Amino acid sequence: MITKEESDKIFRGGIIGREIVFFKTTASTNDKAIEIGRQRENPEGVIVIADSQTHGRGRLGRRWISPPGVNLYFTALLRPSALQKKVPLLPAASAVSIASAIREYAGLNAMIKWPNDILINGKKTGGILVEMTQDKGRTRLLAVGIGLNVNMSQDMLPENIRPHTTSLKMENGNHVDRVKLLGKILDNMEKTYKILLNGNKRALINKWLSLNCTIGKVVTVQNYNRVVSGIADGINDCGELIIRLSSGKIITVSAGDVTILNKN
Ligand code: BTN
């Protein structure tokens, strides 16, 4: 289990993780982070982490399986007033931070599938859910929620998601120290966040592109009730996916689920 003492050791200076708030269990670290953020004068960089979640949320209204003792569930609080136009690239910056940390720390070939799923050997191991408060007259808060399957075994997963879900341990058999991995992710988030603040979006997008497994592939994107198919041509400065349809028409999509049709 991640203990408060262990999570307290992570901070090494900087913005991201300057305070770590730990819970043994909570409904969702995103909800807890927003609750805490509303009580703070300056919540920028506060990390809320839980050993388990009772109501972990994924994108598109899905459930995020969050058993105790095995994975990472945490939320970084940020303030969009300092970010403005950079907000759309925050999930991409987080995905770069996570995929790089997995590569550096666990030696696994983590890839990013648009929008920001973390895959290993084609199976999902991590995801990012960014939520924003809408309080009138107050600076908005941004909650960057990250879930990463670290030491989870297959029998902890519901059967329907087993074929396309994995964990770091399921991929190479090695137990991973969650606290050290979290420390690495937070170090990387600090770096990518500073790149975003300094306005070098292109550097970040290029890093995202070097880690992604979507661009150049034939894809189908399911976006609420709409399904589009074409070639994934790139991402724009807002992190939206650019798709070239068979008619030659270029469209962009900002959210959805991608199925990659030609995997090679
Ligand atoms: C996805 O669907 O890919 C995003 C999953 C995000 C899960 C994390 S776990 C920590 C934080 N709290 C939540 O309830 N969700 C996010």
CSV table of C-alpha atoms and ligand atoms in Angstrom, one decimal:
chain,number,residue,atom,x,y,z
A,1,MET,CA,0.0,0.0,0.0
A,2,ILE,CA,1.1,3.6,-0.6
A,3,THR,CA,1.4,5.2,2.8
A,4,LYS,CA,1.3,8.9,3.8
A,5,GLU,CA,5.0,8.7,4.8
A,6,GLU,CA,6.0,7.3,1.4
A,7,SER,CA,4.0,9.9,-0.6
A,8,ASP,CA,5.4,12.6,1.6
A,9,LYS,CA,8.9,11.7,0.4
A,10,ILE,CA,8.2,12.3,-3.2
A,11,PHE,CA,8.3,16.1,-3.4
A,12,ARG,CA,11.7,17.5,-4.7
A,13,GLY,CA,10.9,21.1,-5.4
A,14,GLY,CA,8.9,22.8,-8.1
A,15,ILE,CA,5.2,23.2,-8.8
A,16,ILE,CA,3.8,19.8,-9.4
A,17,GLY,CA,3.5,17.9,-6.2
A,18,ARG,CA,4.6,20.7,-3.9
A,19,GLU,CA,1.9,19.3,-1.6
A,20,ILE,CA,0.7,15.7,-1.7
A,21,VAL,CA,-2.6,14.9,0.0
A,22,PHE,CA,-3.1,11.1,0.6
A,23,PHE,CA,-6.2,9.1,1.1
A,24,LYS,CA,-6.4,5.4,1.8
A,25,THR,CA,-9.7,5.3,-0.1
A,26,THR,CA,-11.9,7.9,-1.7
A,27,ALA,CA,-14.8,8.0,-4.2
A,28,SER,CA,-12.7,9.7,-6.9
A,29,THR,CA,-9.5,11.6,-6.6
A,30,ASN,CA,-10.8,14.2,-9.1
A,31,ASP,CA,-13.8,15.0,-6.8
A,32,LYS,CA,-11.6,15.1,-3.7
A,33,ALA,CA,-9.0,17.3,-5.5
A,34,ILE,CA,-11.7,19.8,-6.6
A,35,GLU,CA,-13.1,19.9,-3.0
A,36,ILE,CA,-9.6,20.5,-1.6
A,37,GLY,CA,-8.8,23.1,-4.4
A,38,ARG,CA,-11.9,25.1,-3.5
A,39,GLN,CA,-10.7,25.5,0.1
A,40,ARG,CA,-7.1,26.6,-0.8
A,41,GLU,CA,-5.8,30.0,-1.6
A,42,ASN,CA,-3.3,28.6,-4.0
A,43,PRO,CA,-4.1,25.0,-5.1
A,44,GLU,CA,-1.7,25.0,-8.1
A,45,GLY,CA,0.4,21.8,-8.1
A,46,VAL,CA,-1.4,20.0,-5.3
A,47,ILE,CA,-1.6,16.3,-5.9
A,48,VAL,CA,-4.4,14.2,-4.4
A,49,ILE,CA,-3.6,10.5,-4.4
A,50,ALA,CA,-5.6,7.5,-3.2
A,51,ASP,CA,-4.7,3.8,-2.7
A,52,SER,CA,-8.2,2.9,-3.9
A,53,GLN,CA,-11.3,4.5,-5.3
A,54,THR,CA,-14.9,3.5,-4.8
A,55,HIS,CA,-16.3,5.5,-7.8
A,56,GLY,CA,-13.3,5.9,-10.1
A,57,ARG,CA,-14.4,7.6,-13.4
A,58,GLY,CA,-13.0,7.2,-16.9
A,59,ARG,CA,-13.6,9.2,-20.0
A,60,LEU,CA,-17.0,9.1,-21.7
A,61,GLY,CA,-18.8,8.2,-18.5
A,62,ARG,CA,-17.0,5.0,-18.0
A,63,ARG,CA,-16.0,3.3,-14.7
A,64,TRP,CA,-12.3,3.2,-13.8
A,65,ILE,CA,-11.5,0.0,-11.9
A,66,SER,CA,-9.6,1.1,-8.8
A,67,PRO,CA,-8.7,-1.8,-6.4
A,68,PRO,CA,-6.4,-1.2,-3.4
A,69,GLY,CA,-2.7,-2.0,-3.1
A,70,VAL,CA,-1.8,-2.3,-6.8
A,71,ASN,CA,-2.2,0.8,-9.0
A,72,LEU,CA,-1.8,4.5,-9.1
A,73,TYR,CA,-4.9,6.9,-8.9
A,74,PHE,CA,-4.1,10.5,-8.5
A,75,THR,CA,-5.1,14.0,-9.6
A,76,ALA,CA,-3.0,17.1,-10.2
A,77,LEU,CA,-4.7,20.5,-9.5
A,78,LEU,CA,-3.8,23.3,-11.9
A,79,ARG,CA,-5.2,26.8,-12.5
A,80,PRO,CA,-6.2,27.7,-16.0
A,81,SER,CA,-5.8,31.4,-15.4
A,82,ALA,CA,-2.1,30.8,-15.7
A,83,LEU,CA,-2.5,28.6,-18.7
A,84,GLN,CA,-5.2,30.1,-20.9
A,85,LYS,CA,-4.8,28.8,-24.4
A,86,LYS,CA,-2.5,26.0,-23.1
A,87,VAL,CA,-5.3,24.1,-21.4
A,88,PRO,CA,-6.2,21.9,-24.4
A,89,LEU,CA,-2.6,20.5,-24.5
A,90,LEU,CA,-2.5,19.6,-20.8
A,91,PRO,CA,-3.8,16.0,-21.2
A,92,ALA,CA,-1.2,15.6,-24.0
A,93,ALA,CA,1.5,16.9,-21.7
A,94,SER,CA,0.4,14.5,-19.0
A,95,ALA,CA,0.4,11.5,-21.5
A,96,VAL,CA,4.0,12.4,-22.5
A,97,SER,CA,5.0,12.5,-18.9
A,98,ILE,CA,3.4,9.1,-18.1
A,99,ALA,CA,4.6,7.2,-21.2
A,100,SER,CA,8.2,8.6,-20.7
A,101,ALA,CA,8.2,7.6,-17.0
A,102,ILE,CA,7.1,4.0,-17.9
A,103,ARG,CA,9.8,3.7,-20.5
A,104,GLU,CA,12.5,5.1,-18.2
A,105,TYR,CA,11.5,3.4,-15.0
A,106,ALA,CA,9.9,0.1,-16.1
A,107,GLY,CA,11.7,-0.3,-19.5
A,108,LEU,CA,8.4,-1.1,-21.2
A,109,ASN,CA,7.5,0.3,-24.6
A,110,ALA,CA,4.6,2.6,-23.6
A,111,MET,CA,2.8,4.4,-26.4
A,112,ILE,CA,0.1,7.0,-26.5
A,113,LYS,CA,-3.1,6.4,-28.4
A,114,TRP,CA,-5.1,9.5,-29.2
A,115,PRO,CA,-6.5,11.2,-27.3
A,116,ASN,CA,-4.4,10.2,-24.4
A,117,ASP,CA,-4.6,6.5,-23.6
A,118,ILE,CA,-1.4,4.9,-22.4
A,119,LEU,CA,-0.9,1.5,-24.2
A,120,ILE,CA,1.6,-1.3,-23.8
A,121,ASN,CA,1.7,-3.9,-26.6
A,122,GLY,CA,-1.6,-2.5,-27.9
A,123,LYS,CA,-3.5,-2.8,-24.6
A,124,LYS,CA,-4.6,0.0,-22.3
A,125,THR,CA,-2.7,0.5,-19.1
A,126,GLY,CA,-3.4,4.1,-18.2
A,127,GLY,CA,-5.8,7.0,-18.9
A,128,ILE,CA,-6.3,10.7,-18.2
A,129,LEU,CA,-9.5,12.5,-17.2
A,130,VAL,CA,-9.3,16.3,-17.1
A,131,GLU,CA,-12.2,18.1,-15.5
A,132,MET,CA,-12.8,21.8,-14.8
A,133,THR,CA,-14.8,23.7,-12.2
A,134,GLN,CA,-17.4,26.2,-13.5
A,135,ASP,CA,-17.8,28.3,-10.3
A,136,LYS,CA,-19.0,31.9,-11.2
A,137,GLY,CA,-16.6,34.7,-10.2
A,138,ARG,CA,-13.8,32.3,-9.1
A,139,THR,CA,-10.7,31.3,-10.9
A,140,ARG,CA,-11.4,28.0,-12.5
A,141,LEU,CA,-9.7,24.9,-11.3
A,142,LEU,CA,-8.5,22.1,-13.5
A,143,ALA,CA,-8.2,18.6,-12.2
A,144,VAL,CA,-5.9,16.3,-14.2
A,145,GLY,CA,-6.9,12.8,-13.1
A,146,ILE,CA,-4.5,10.0,-13.9
A,147,GLY,CA,-5.1,6.2,-13.5
A,148,LEU,CA,-2.3,3.8,-14.2
A,149,ASN,CA,-2.5,0.0,-13.9
A,150,VAL,CA,0.8,-0.9,-12.3
A,151,ASN,CA,0.8,-4.2,-10.4
A,152,MET,CA,-2.8,-5.3,-11.1
A,153,SER,CA,-3.3,-8.9,-12.1
A,154,GLN,CA,-5.7,-10.0,-14.9
A,155,ASP,CA,-8.2,-11.6,-12.4
A,156,MET,CA,-8.8,-8.1,-10.9
A,157,LEU,CA,-10.3,-6.9,-14.2
A,158,PRO,CA,-13.9,-7.5,-15.3
A,159,GLU,CA,-13.9,-10.1,-18.1
A,160,ASN,CA,-15.2,-7.8,-20.8
A,161,ILE,CA,-12.2,-5.5,-20.6
A,162,ARG,CA,-9.5,-8.2,-20.2
A,163,PRO,CA,-8.7,-8.7,-23.9
A,164,HIS,CA,-7.7,-5.0,-24.3
A,165,THR,CA,-6.5,-4.0,-20.8
A,166,THR,CA,-3.2,-4.6,-19.1
A,167,SER,CA,-0.8,-3.5,-16.3
A,168,LEU,CA,2.9,-2.9,-16.2
A,169,LYS,CA,3.3,-6.2,-14.2
A,170,MET,CA,1.1,-8.1,-16.6
A,171,GLU,CA,3.5,-7.1,-19.4
A,172,ASN,CA,6.9,-8.0,-18.0
A,173,GLY,CA,6.2,-9.9,-14.8
A,174,ASN,CA,8.1,-7.4,-12.6
A,175,HIS,CA,6.6,-5.8,-9.5
A,176,VAL,CA,6.9,-2.0,-9.8
A,177,ASP,CA,7.5,0.3,-6.9
A,178,ARG,CA,4.5,2.6,-7.2
A,179,VAL,CA,5.9,5.5,-5.2
A,180,LYS,CA,9.1,5.6,-7.2
A,181,LEU,CA,7.1,5.5,-10.5
A,182,LEU,CA,4.8,8.3,-9.2
A,183,GLY,CA,7.9,10.4,-8.4
A,184,LYS,CA,9.2,9.9,-11.9
A,185,ILE,CA,5.8,10.8,-13.4
A,186,LEU,CA,5.6,14.0,-11.3
A,187,ASP,CA,9.2,15.0,-12.3
A,188,ASN,CA,8.2,14.6,-15.9
A,189,MET,CA,4.9,16.5,-15.4
A,190,GLU,CA,6.9,19.4,-13.9
A,191,LYS,CA,9.1,19.5,-17.0
A,192,THR,CA,6.2,19.3,-19.5
A,193,TYR,CA,4.2,21.8,-17.6
A,194,LYS,CA,7.1,24.3,-17.8
A,195,ILE,CA,7.3,23.7,-21.5
A,196,LEU,CA,3.6,24.5,-21.8
A,197,LEU,CA,4.0,27.6,-19.7
A,198,ASN,CA,6.9,28.8,-21.8
A,199,GLY,CA,4.8,28.5,-24.9
A,200,ASN,CA,6.8,26.0,-26.8
A,201,LYS,CA,3.8,24.0,-27.8
A,202,ARG,CA,5.6,22.5,-30.9
A,203,ALA,CA,8.3,20.9,-28.8
A,204,LEU,CA,5.5,19.2,-26.7
A,205,ILE,CA,3.5,18.1,-29.8
A,206,ASN,CA,6.7,16.7,-31.3
A,207,LYS,CA,7.4,14.7,-28.2
A,208,TRP,CA,3.8,13.5,-28.2
A,209,LEU,CA,4.1,12.5,-31.9
A,210,SER,CA,7.3,10.5,-31.1
A,211,LEU,CA,5.4,8.4,-28.6
A,212,ASN,CA,2.1,8.0,-30.4
A,213,CYS,CA,0.7,4.9,-32.2
A,214,THR,CA,-2.2,6.6,-33.9
A,215,ILE,CA,-0.9,9.0,-36.5
A,216,GLY,CA,-0.5,7.5,-40.0
A,217,LYS,CA,-2.9,4.7,-39.3
A,218,VAL,CA,-6.3,4.0,-40.8
A,219,VAL,CA,-8.7,4.7,-37.9
A,220,THR,CA,-12.4,4.8,-36.9
A,221,VAL,CA,-13.3,7.4,-34.4
A,222,GLN,CA,-16.5,7.1,-32.4
A,223,ASN,CA,-17.5,10.5,-31.1
A,224,TYR,CA,-20.8,10.3,-29.2
A,225,ASN,CA,-23.3,9.3,-32.0
A,226,ARG,CA,-21.0,10.0,-34.9
A,227,VAL,CA,-18.6,7.5,-36.4
A,228,VAL,CA,-15.9,8.7,-38.9
A,229,SER,CA,-13.2,6.7,-40.7
A,230,GLY,CA,-10.1,7.8,-42.4
A,231,ILE,CA,-6.4,8.3,-42.1
A,232,ALA,CA,-5.1,9.9,-38.8
A,233,ASP,CA,-3.0,12.7,-40.3
A,234,GLY,CA,-1.7,14.5,-37.2
A,235,ILE,CA,-2.8,16.6,-34.3
A,236,ASN,CA,-3.2,20.4,-34.3
A,237,ASP,CA,-2.1,22.9,-31.7
A,238,CYS,CA,-5.2,22.1,-29.5
A,239,GLY,CA,-4.4,18.4,-29.5
A,240,GLU,CA,-7.4,17.6,-31.8
A,241,LEU,CA,-7.0,14.7,-34.2
A,242,ILE,CA,-6.8,15.6,-37.9
A,243,ILE,CA,-8.4,13.0,-40.1
A,244,ARG,CA,-8.3,12.7,-43.9
A,245,LEU,CA,-11.5,11.1,-45.1
A,246,SER,CA,-11.5,8.9,-48.2
A,247,SER,CA,-13.1,11.8,-50.1
A,248,GLY,CA,-9.9,13.8,-49.4
A,249,LYS,CA,-11.8,16.1,-47.0
A,250,ILE,CA,-9.9,17.0,-43.8
A,251,ILE,CA,-11.8,17.1,-40.5
A,252,THR,CA,-10.8,17.5,-36.9
A,253,VAL,CA,-12.2,15.7,-33.8
A,254,SER,CA,-11.7,16.8,-30.3
A,255,ALA,CA,-13.0,13.8,-28.3
A,256,GLY,CA,-13.9,10.2,-29.0
A,257,ASP,CA,-12.7,6.6,-29.0
A,258,VAL,CA,-10.2,5.5,-31.7
A,259,THR,CA,-10.0,2.1,-33.2
A,260,ILE,CA,-6.8,1.5,-35.2
A,261,LEU,CA,-7.6,-0.6,-38.3
A,262,ASN,CA,-4.1,-1.2,-39.7
A,263,LYS,CA,-1.9,-2.0,-36.7
A,264,ASN,CA,1.5,-2.1,-38.6
B,1,BTN,C1,-9.8,7.2,-19.2
B,1,BTN,O1,-11.0,6.8,-19.3
B,1,BTN,O2,-8.9,6.8,-19.9
B,1,BTN,C2,-9.4,8.1,-18.1
B,1,BTN,C3,-9.2,7.4,-16.7
B,1,BTN,C4,-8.9,8.3,-15.6
B,1,BTN,C5,-8.9,7.6,-14.3
B,1,BTN,C6,-8.3,8.4,-13.2
B,1,BTN,S1,-8.0,7.5,-11.7
B,1,BTN,C7,-7.7,9.0,-10.8
B,1,BTN,C8,-8.7,10.0,-11.3
B,1,BTN,N1,-10.0,9.9,-10.5
B,1,BTN,C9,-11.0,9.4,-11.3
B,1,BTN,O3,-12.1,9.2,-10.8
B,1,BTN,N2,-10.6,9.3,-12.5
B,1,BTN,C10,-9.2,9.6,-12.7
